[in-house]
Coordinates of C-alpha atoms in Angstrom, one line a residue:
Chain A
X1 CA 22.5 1.9 57.4
X2 CA 23.1 2.4 61.2
X3 CA 24.2 -1.3 61.6
X4 CA 27.0 -0.9 59.1
X5 CA 28.1 2.4 60.8
X6 CA 28.2 0.6 64.2
X7 CA 30.2 -2.2 62.6
X8 CA 32.6 0.4 61.1
X9 CA 33.0 2.1 64.5
X10 CA 34.0 -1.3 66.0
X11 CA 36.2 -2.7 63.3
X12 CA 37.4 0.6 61.9
X13 CA 37.8 -1.1 58.5
X14 CA 35.1 -0.7 55.8
X15 CA 35.8 -4.2 54.4
X16 CA 35.6 -5.8 57.9
X17 CA 32.5 -3.7 58.7
X18 CA 30.7 -4.9 55.5
X19 CA 31.6 -8.5 56.3
X20 CA 30.4 -8.1 59.9
X21 CA 27.1 -6.6 58.8
X22 CA 26.5 -9.3 56.3
X23 CA 27.4 -12.0 58.9
X24 CA 24.9 -10.5 61.3
X25 CA 22.1 -10.6 58.7
X26 CA 23.0 -14.2 57.9
X27 CA 22.7 -15.1 61.5
X28 CA 19.4 -13.3 61.6
X29 CA 18.2 -15.4 58.6
X30 CA 19.1 -18.6 60.4
X31 CA 18.3 -17.7 64.1
X32 CA 16.0 -14.7 63.9
X33 CA 12.8 -16.8 64.0
X34 CA 13.7 -17.7 67.6
X35 CA 13.2 -14.1 68.7
X36 CA 9.7 -13.9 70.3
X37 CA 9.4 -10.1 70.6
X38 CA 9.5 -8.5 67.1
X39 CA 10.0 -5.1 68.8
X40 CA 13.5 -6.3 69.8
X41 CA 14.7 -7.1 66.3
X42 CA 16.9 -3.9 66.1
X43 CA 18.5 -4.5 69.5
X44 CA 19.0 -8.2 68.5
X45 CA 20.9 -7.2 65.4
X46 CA 23.1 -4.7 67.2
X47 CA 23.8 -7.2 70.0
X48 CA 24.6 -10.0 67.6
X49 CA 26.9 -7.8 65.6
X50 CA 28.8 -6.7 68.8
X51 CA 29.1 -10.4 69.9
X52 CA 30.4 -11.3 66.4
X53 CA 32.9 -8.5 66.6
X54 CA 34.2 -9.6 70.0
X55 CA 34.3 -13.3 68.8
X56 CA 36.5 -12.2 65.9
X57 CA 38.7 -10.1 68.1
X58 CA 39.3 -13.1 70.4
X59 CA 40.1 -15.3 67.4
X60 CA 42.7 -12.8 66.4
X61 CA 44.0 -12.8 69.9
X62 CA 43.0 -9.2 70.5
X63 CA 41.2 -8.9 73.8
X64 CA 39.4 -5.6 74.5
X65 CA 41.0 -3.7 77.2
X66 CA 39.3 -3.2 80.5
X67 CA 38.3 0.2 81.6
X68 CA 41.1 2.4 83.0
X69 CA 40.5 4.8 85.7
X70 CA 40.6 7.8 83.4
X71 CA 40.3 11.0 85.3
X72 CA 37.3 13.1 84.2
X73 CA 38.7 15.4 81.6
X74 CA 37.7 19.0 81.4
X75 CA 35.0 19.2 78.7
X76 CA 36.5 21.8 76.3
X77 CA 34.0 23.6 74.2
X78 CA 34.5 22.5 70.6
X79 CA 32.4 23.9 67.8
X80 CA 31.9 20.5 66.1
X81 CA 29.6 22.1 63.5
X82 CA 32.7 23.8 62.1
X83 CA 34.8 20.7 62.0
X84 CA 35.4 18.6 59.0
X85 CA 33.2 15.5 59.0
X86 CA 36.0 13.1 58.2
X87 CA 38.1 14.5 61.1
X88 CA 35.2 14.0 63.5
X89 CA 34.5 10.5 62.4
X90 CA 38.2 9.6 62.4
X91 CA 38.6 11.0 66.0
X92 CA 35.6 8.8 67.0
X93 CA 37.2 5.7 65.4
X94 CA 40.4 6.4 67.2
X95 CA 38.9 6.2 70.7
X96 CA 39.5 3.1 72.8
X97 CA 36.9 0.4 72.1
X98 CA 35.4 0.6 75.6
X99 CA 34.4 4.2 74.8
X100 CA 34.0 3.9 71.0
X101 CA 31.2 1.2 71.2
X102 CA 28.8 3.1 73.6
X103 CA 29.6 6.4 72.1
X104 CA 28.9 5.2 68.5
X105 CA 25.6 3.7 69.6
X106 CA 24.8 7.0 71.4
X107 CA 25.5 9.1 68.3
X108 CA 23.6 6.7 66.0
X109 CA 20.6 7.6 68.2
X110 CA 18.9 4.3 67.5
X111 CA 19.0 3.1 71.2
X112 CA 18.4 4.5 74.6
X113 CA 21.2 4.2 77.2
X114 CA 19.3 1.2 78.7
X115 CA 19.3 -0.5 75.3
X116 CA 22.9 0.3 74.8
X117 CA 23.6 -1.4 78.2
X118 CA 21.7 -4.5 76.9
X119 CA 23.6 -4.6 73.6
X120 CA 27.0 -4.2 75.3
X121 CA 26.1 -6.3 78.3
X122 CA 27.2 -3.7 80.8
X123 CA 25.2 -1.9 83.6
X124 CA 23.3 1.3 82.6
X125 CA 25.4 3.4 85.0
X126 CA 28.6 2.2 83.2
X127 CA 27.1 3.2 79.9
X128 CA 26.5 6.8 81.2
X129 CA 30.1 7.0 82.5
X130 CA 31.6 5.7 79.3
X131 CA 29.6 8.0 77.2
X132 CA 30.6 10.9 79.4
X133 CA 34.3 10.0 79.4
X134 CA 34.3 9.0 75.7
X135 CA 32.9 12.4 74.8
X136 CA 35.6 14.1 76.9
X137 CA 38.3 12.1 75.1
X138 CA 36.7 12.9 71.7
X139 CA 36.6 16.6 72.5
X140 CA 40.2 16.5 73.7
X141 CA 41.4 14.8 70.5
X142 CA 39.5 17.3 68.4
X143 CA 40.7 20.3 70.4
X144 CA 44.3 19.1 70.3
X145 CA 43.9 19.1 66.5
X146 CA 45.9 15.8 66.6
X147 CA 43.9 14.6 63.7
X148 CA 44.9 17.5 61.5
X149 CA 48.5 16.3 61.5
X150 CA 47.6 12.6 61.2
X151 CA 45.6 13.5 58.0
X152 CA 48.7 14.6 56.3
X153 CA 50.1 11.1 56.6
X154 CA 46.9 9.5 55.3
X155 CA 46.2 8.3 51.8
X156 CA 45.6 11.3 49.5
Chain B
X1 CA 21.9 16.0 92.7
X2 CA 25.1 17.9 92.1
X3 CA 25.9 19.7 88.9
X4 CA 28.6 17.1 88.1
X5 CA 26.1 14.2 88.6
X6 CA 23.6 16.1 86.3
X7 CA 26.3 16.4 83.6
X8 CA 27.1 12.8 83.8
X9 CA 23.5 11.8 83.3
X10 CA 22.7 14.4 80.7
X11 CA 25.8 13.3 78.7
X12 CA 23.7 10.2 77.8
X13 CA 20.7 12.3 76.6
X14 CA 20.5 11.7 72.8
X15 CA 20.9 14.5 70.4
X16 CA 17.3 14.2 69.3
X17 CA 14.5 14.5 71.9
X18 CA 13.8 10.8 72.1
X19 CA 14.9 10.7 75.7
X20 CA 12.5 13.4 77.0
X21 CA 10.2 10.8 78.4
X22 CA 12.9 8.7 80.1
X23 CA 12.4 9.1 83.8
X24 CA 16.1 9.0 84.7
X25 CA 16.7 12.3 82.9
X26 CA 13.7 14.1 84.6
X27 CA 15.6 15.3 87.7
X28 CA 18.6 16.4 85.7
X29 CA 16.4 18.3 83.2
X30 CA 14.6 20.1 86.0
X31 CA 17.9 21.1 87.5
X32 CA 18.8 22.9 84.2
X33 CA 16.0 25.4 84.8
X34 CA 17.5 26.4 88.1
X35 CA 21.2 26.3 87.2
X36 CA 22.3 28.7 84.4
X37 CA 25.8 27.3 84.3
X38 CA 24.4 23.8 83.7
X39 CA 22.0 25.2 81.1
X40 CA 24.9 26.8 79.2
X41 CA 26.8 23.5 79.4
X42 CA 23.8 21.5 78.2
X43 CA 23.2 23.8 75.2
X44 CA 26.9 23.4 74.1
X45 CA 26.7 19.7 74.7
X46 CA 23.6 19.4 72.5
X47 CA 25.2 21.4 69.7
X48 CA 28.3 19.2 69.8
X49 CA 26.2 16.0 69.9
X50 CA 24.0 17.1 67.0
X51 CA 27.1 17.8 64.9
X52 CA 28.9 14.6 65.7
X53 CA 25.7 12.6 65.1
X54 CA 25.2 14.2 61.7
X55 CA 28.8 13.5 60.7
X56 CA 28.6 9.8 61.8
X57 CA 25.2 9.5 60.1
X58 CA 26.7 10.6 56.8
X59 CA 29.4 8.0 56.6
X60 CA 28.8 6.3 53.3
X61 CA 27.7 2.7 53.2
X62 CA 29.7 0.7 50.6
X63 CA 28.0 0.5 47.3
X64 CA 26.2 -2.8 46.8
X65 CA 26.3 -3.9 50.4
X66 CA 22.5 -4.0 50.7
X67 CA 22.2 -6.0 47.5
X68 CA 24.9 -8.4 48.7
X69 CA 23.1 -8.9 52.0
X70 CA 19.7 -9.4 50.3
X71 CA 21.2 -11.8 47.8
X72 CA 22.6 -14.0 50.6
X73 CA 19.8 -13.7 53.1
X74 CA 16.6 -13.9 51.0
X75 CA 17.1 -17.5 49.5
X76 CA 17.7 -18.9 53.0
X77 CA 14.5 -17.5 54.2
X78 CA 12.7 -18.9 51.3
X79 CA 14.1 -22.4 52.0
X80 CA 13.1 -22.1 55.7
X81 CA 9.5 -21.3 54.8
X82 CA 9.2 -24.5 52.7
X83 CA 10.3 -26.6 55.7
X84 CA 6.8 -27.2 57.2
X85 CA 5.5 -28.7 54.0
X86 CA 8.5 -31.0 53.5
X87 CA 6.8 -34.2 54.8
X88 CA 6.8 -36.3 51.8
X89 CA 9.6 -38.2 50.0
X90 CA 9.5 -35.6 47.3
X91 CA 10.0 -32.9 49.8
X92 CA 12.9 -34.8 51.3
X93 CA 14.5 -35.1 47.9
X94 CA 13.9 -31.4 47.3
X95 CA 15.6 -30.6 50.7
X96 CA 18.5 -32.8 49.7
X97 CA 19.1 -30.7 46.6
X98 CA 18.4 -27.5 48.5
X99 CA 21.0 -28.5 51.0
X100 CA 23.5 -29.1 48.2
X101 CA 22.7 -25.7 46.8
X102 CA 23.1 -24.2 50.3
X103 CA 26.5 -25.8 50.7
X104 CA 27.4 -24.4 47.3
X105 CA 26.2 -21.0 48.4
X106 CA 28.1 -21.2 51.6
X107 CA 31.2 -22.0 49.5
X108 CA 30.5 -19.2 47.1
X109 CA 30.2 -16.6 49.9
X110 CA 33.9 -16.9 50.3
X111 CA 34.3 -15.4 46.9
X112 CA 32.9 -12.1 45.7
X113 CA 32.1 -10.7 42.3
X114 CA 34.6 -8.4 40.7
X115 CA 32.1 -5.6 41.0
X116 CA 31.9 -6.1 44.8
X117 CA 35.6 -6.2 45.0
X118 CA 36.0 -2.9 43.0
X119 CA 33.3 -1.2 45.0
X120 CA 34.6 -2.3 48.4
X121 CA 38.2 -1.4 47.7
X122 CA 37.2 2.0 46.3
X123 CA 34.9 2.7 49.3
X124 CA 37.9 1.9 51.5
X125 CA 40.2 4.3 49.5
X126 CA 37.6 7.1 49.7
X127 CA 37.5 6.8 53.5
X128 CA 41.2 7.7 53.5
X129 CA 42.5 5.2 56.1
X130 CA 46.0 5.6 57.5
X131 CA 48.8 3.5 56.0
X132 CA 50.3 0.8 58.1
X133 CA 53.7 1.3 56.6
X134 CA 55.0 4.4 55.0
X135 CA 58.0 4.6 52.7
X136 CA 59.1 6.5 49.6
X137 CA 60.9 3.4 48.3
X138 CA 59.6 0.2 47.1
X139 CA 62.3 -2.0 48.7
X140 CA 61.2 -1.5 52.4
X141 CA 57.5 -1.8 51.3
X142 CA 58.2 -5.2 49.7
X143 CA 60.1 -6.3 52.7
X144 CA 57.3 -5.3 55.0
X145 CA 54.8 -7.2 52.9
X146 CA 57.0 -10.3 52.6
X147 CA 57.6 -10.5 56.3
X148 CA 53.9 -10.7 56.8
X149 CA 53.5 -13.3 54.0
X150 CA 50.8 -11.1 52.3
X151 CA 50.1 -11.1 48.6
X152 CA 53.0 -9.7 46.7
X153 CA 53.5 -10.1 43.0
X154 CA 55.8 -8.4 40.5
X155 CA 54.8 -4.8 40.4
X156 CA 53.9 -3.7 36.8
X157 CA 56.7 -1.6 35.4
X158 CA 54.6 1.4 34.6
X159 CA 53.5 1.8 38.2
X160 CA 56.8 0.6 39.7
X161 CA 58.5 3.7 38.3
X162 CA 56.3 6.0 40.4
X163 CA 57.2 7.2 43.9
X164 CA 55.6 5.1 46.6
X165 CA 53.8 6.4 49.7
X166 CA 53.3 3.3 51.7
X167 CA 51.1 0.2 52.1
X168 CA 48.6 -1.6 54.2
X169 CA 46.7 -4.9 54.4
X170 CA 43.0 -5.0 53.7
X171 CA 40.7 -8.0 53.5
X172 CA 38.0 -9.2 51.0
X173 CA 35.8 -12.1 52.0
X174 CA 38.4 -13.2 54.4
X175 CA 41.3 -13.1 51.9
X176 CA 44.2 -10.6 52.6
X177 CA 44.5 -7.8 50.0
X178 CA 47.8 -5.9 49.7
X179 CA 47.4 -2.2 49.0
X180 CA 50.4 -0.2 47.8
X181 CA 49.9 3.6 47.3
X182 CA 51.8 5.7 44.8
X183 CA 52.0 9.4 44.1
X184 CA 53.0 10.8 40.7
X185 CA 52.9 14.6 40.9
X186 CA 49.3 15.4 41.7
X187 CA 48.1 12.0 40.7
X188 CA 47.4 9.3 43.3
X189 CA 47.4 5.6 42.3
X190 CA 46.6 2.5 44.3
X191 CA 47.6 -1.0 43.5
X192 CA 45.6 -3.9 45.1
X193 CA 46.8 -7.5 45.0
X194 CA 44.9 -10.5 46.2
X195 CA 45.1 -14.2 45.7
X196 CA 43.4 -15.0 42.3
X197 CA 41.2 -17.6 44.0
X198 CA 39.3 -14.7 45.7
X199 CA 38.1 -13.6 42.3
X200 CA 37.6 -16.7 40.2
X201 CA 35.7 -14.7 37.5
X202 CA 38.8 -12.8 36.6
X203 CA 40.6 -14.9 33.8
X204 CA 44.4 -15.0 33.8
X205 CA 46.4 -13.6 31.0
X206 CA 43.8 -11.2 29.6
X207 CA 44.7 -7.5 29.2
X208 CA 43.5 -5.0 31.9
X209 CA 39.8 -4.1 31.8
X210 CA 39.2 -0.4 32.4
X211 CA 36.2 1.1 34.1
X212 CA 35.4 4.5 35.7
X213 CA 34.1 5.4 39.1
X214 CA 33.5 9.1 39.7
X215 CA 36.9 10.7 39.1
X216 CA 38.8 7.4 39.3
X217 CA 39.9 5.0 36.6
X218 CA 40.0 1.4 37.6
X219 CA 41.8 -1.4 35.8
X220 CA 41.6 -5.1 36.7
X221 CA 43.5 -8.1 35.4
X222 CA 45.0 -11.4 36.7
X223 CA 47.9 -13.7 36.2
X224 CA 48.2 -17.3 37.3
X225 CA 48.6 -16.4 41.0
X226 CA 47.2 -13.0 41.7
X227 CA 44.3 -10.6 40.8
X228 CA 45.4 -7.0 40.3
X229 CA 43.5 -3.8 40.5
X230 CA 44.9 -0.4 39.9
X231 CA 42.9 2.7 40.8
X232 CA 44.2 6.0 39.4
X233 CA 42.7 9.4 40.3
X234 CA 42.8 10.5 36.7
X235 CA 41.2 10.0 33.3
X236 CA 41.5 6.6 31.5
X237 CA 44.0 7.9 29.0
X238 CA 46.3 9.1 31.7
X239 CA 45.9 5.9 33.7
X240 CA 47.0 3.6 30.9
X241 CA 50.7 4.4 31.4
X242 CA 50.5 2.6 34.8
X243 CA 49.2 -0.6 33.4
X244 CA 50.8 -3.6 31.8
X245 CA 50.2 -4.1 28.1
X246 CA 49.2 -0.4 27.9

């Protein structure tokens, strides 16, 4: 279920992600009939889920950080196919929210960069930049092997 | 278009070939044919993208989530479809009762079934999240939980004797759940505590009920204030020593 995986990438907690997904479908049940273009259902669901996530973050007093001027990182070649799946997913979840959201949508492959811009309410050019920078950060984290040491401290 | 510009654009080219027809990628894709260094970079990029997409796409969805969503969404749709015919007094009466049921359903959404609770907590454990607080002693863990005013009951003696690893706070239908993790040799055990109101189906004072999920043994019980769940990565016979009334 790509919607749940997007929710997980935002909330980083399976319980919260499940609640967020359910809440999105409940909103669809009550407001979905207002949507005139049926072809936009998928985008509507992802957009609504993202807004619900932001609303929850504001209620908890956690504002999403604005984009920092991150210098473009050298894209290190990382053979991701050899990496442990959990390590890759955890590195993705550890990215800052401004990179995590567009990058997760990109990797879920459900939406074009224009649709990602619509969902996240940012210009298409910003989506491209954030995907590019997000990937560089992801590669750096994987290359550093930082998550290997973190794993030792996780629940067995 | 410079090579760097082409890389920035091609970074947004999805791992599959869905974007081949997107006009904004056309120029950058053409440049690949003339620029061997860019072509090498793009090949590596696509390999990386495909691997990450496959890993993200294989993240498990909590067991029962689809059922839970369908159970909550379907009746509301059904009620909506009846609205156009509700013009008579009988329909008004029907809607009145439907509204009452809807309010009750809204109320009941705050509480989940025991099965949902077990599945969601276990799917969380299997995802191996980091602990918010780590300690080999129970004292600091209890203090950390108390300071946050999170659910904290008397730890069952069987599990209290085991070495702790740490704890973190989860949530279930908006209610905080305290998770304390233990390690006994090679055996890992997790204790979950939540306000009993979150699981009204669990009756207080009954002995723990055991069930199995893959290689895990799960036990649930409740007292007047809290609902408890212990998940032990071992057989039921070995798990009993961690439980009260065992």
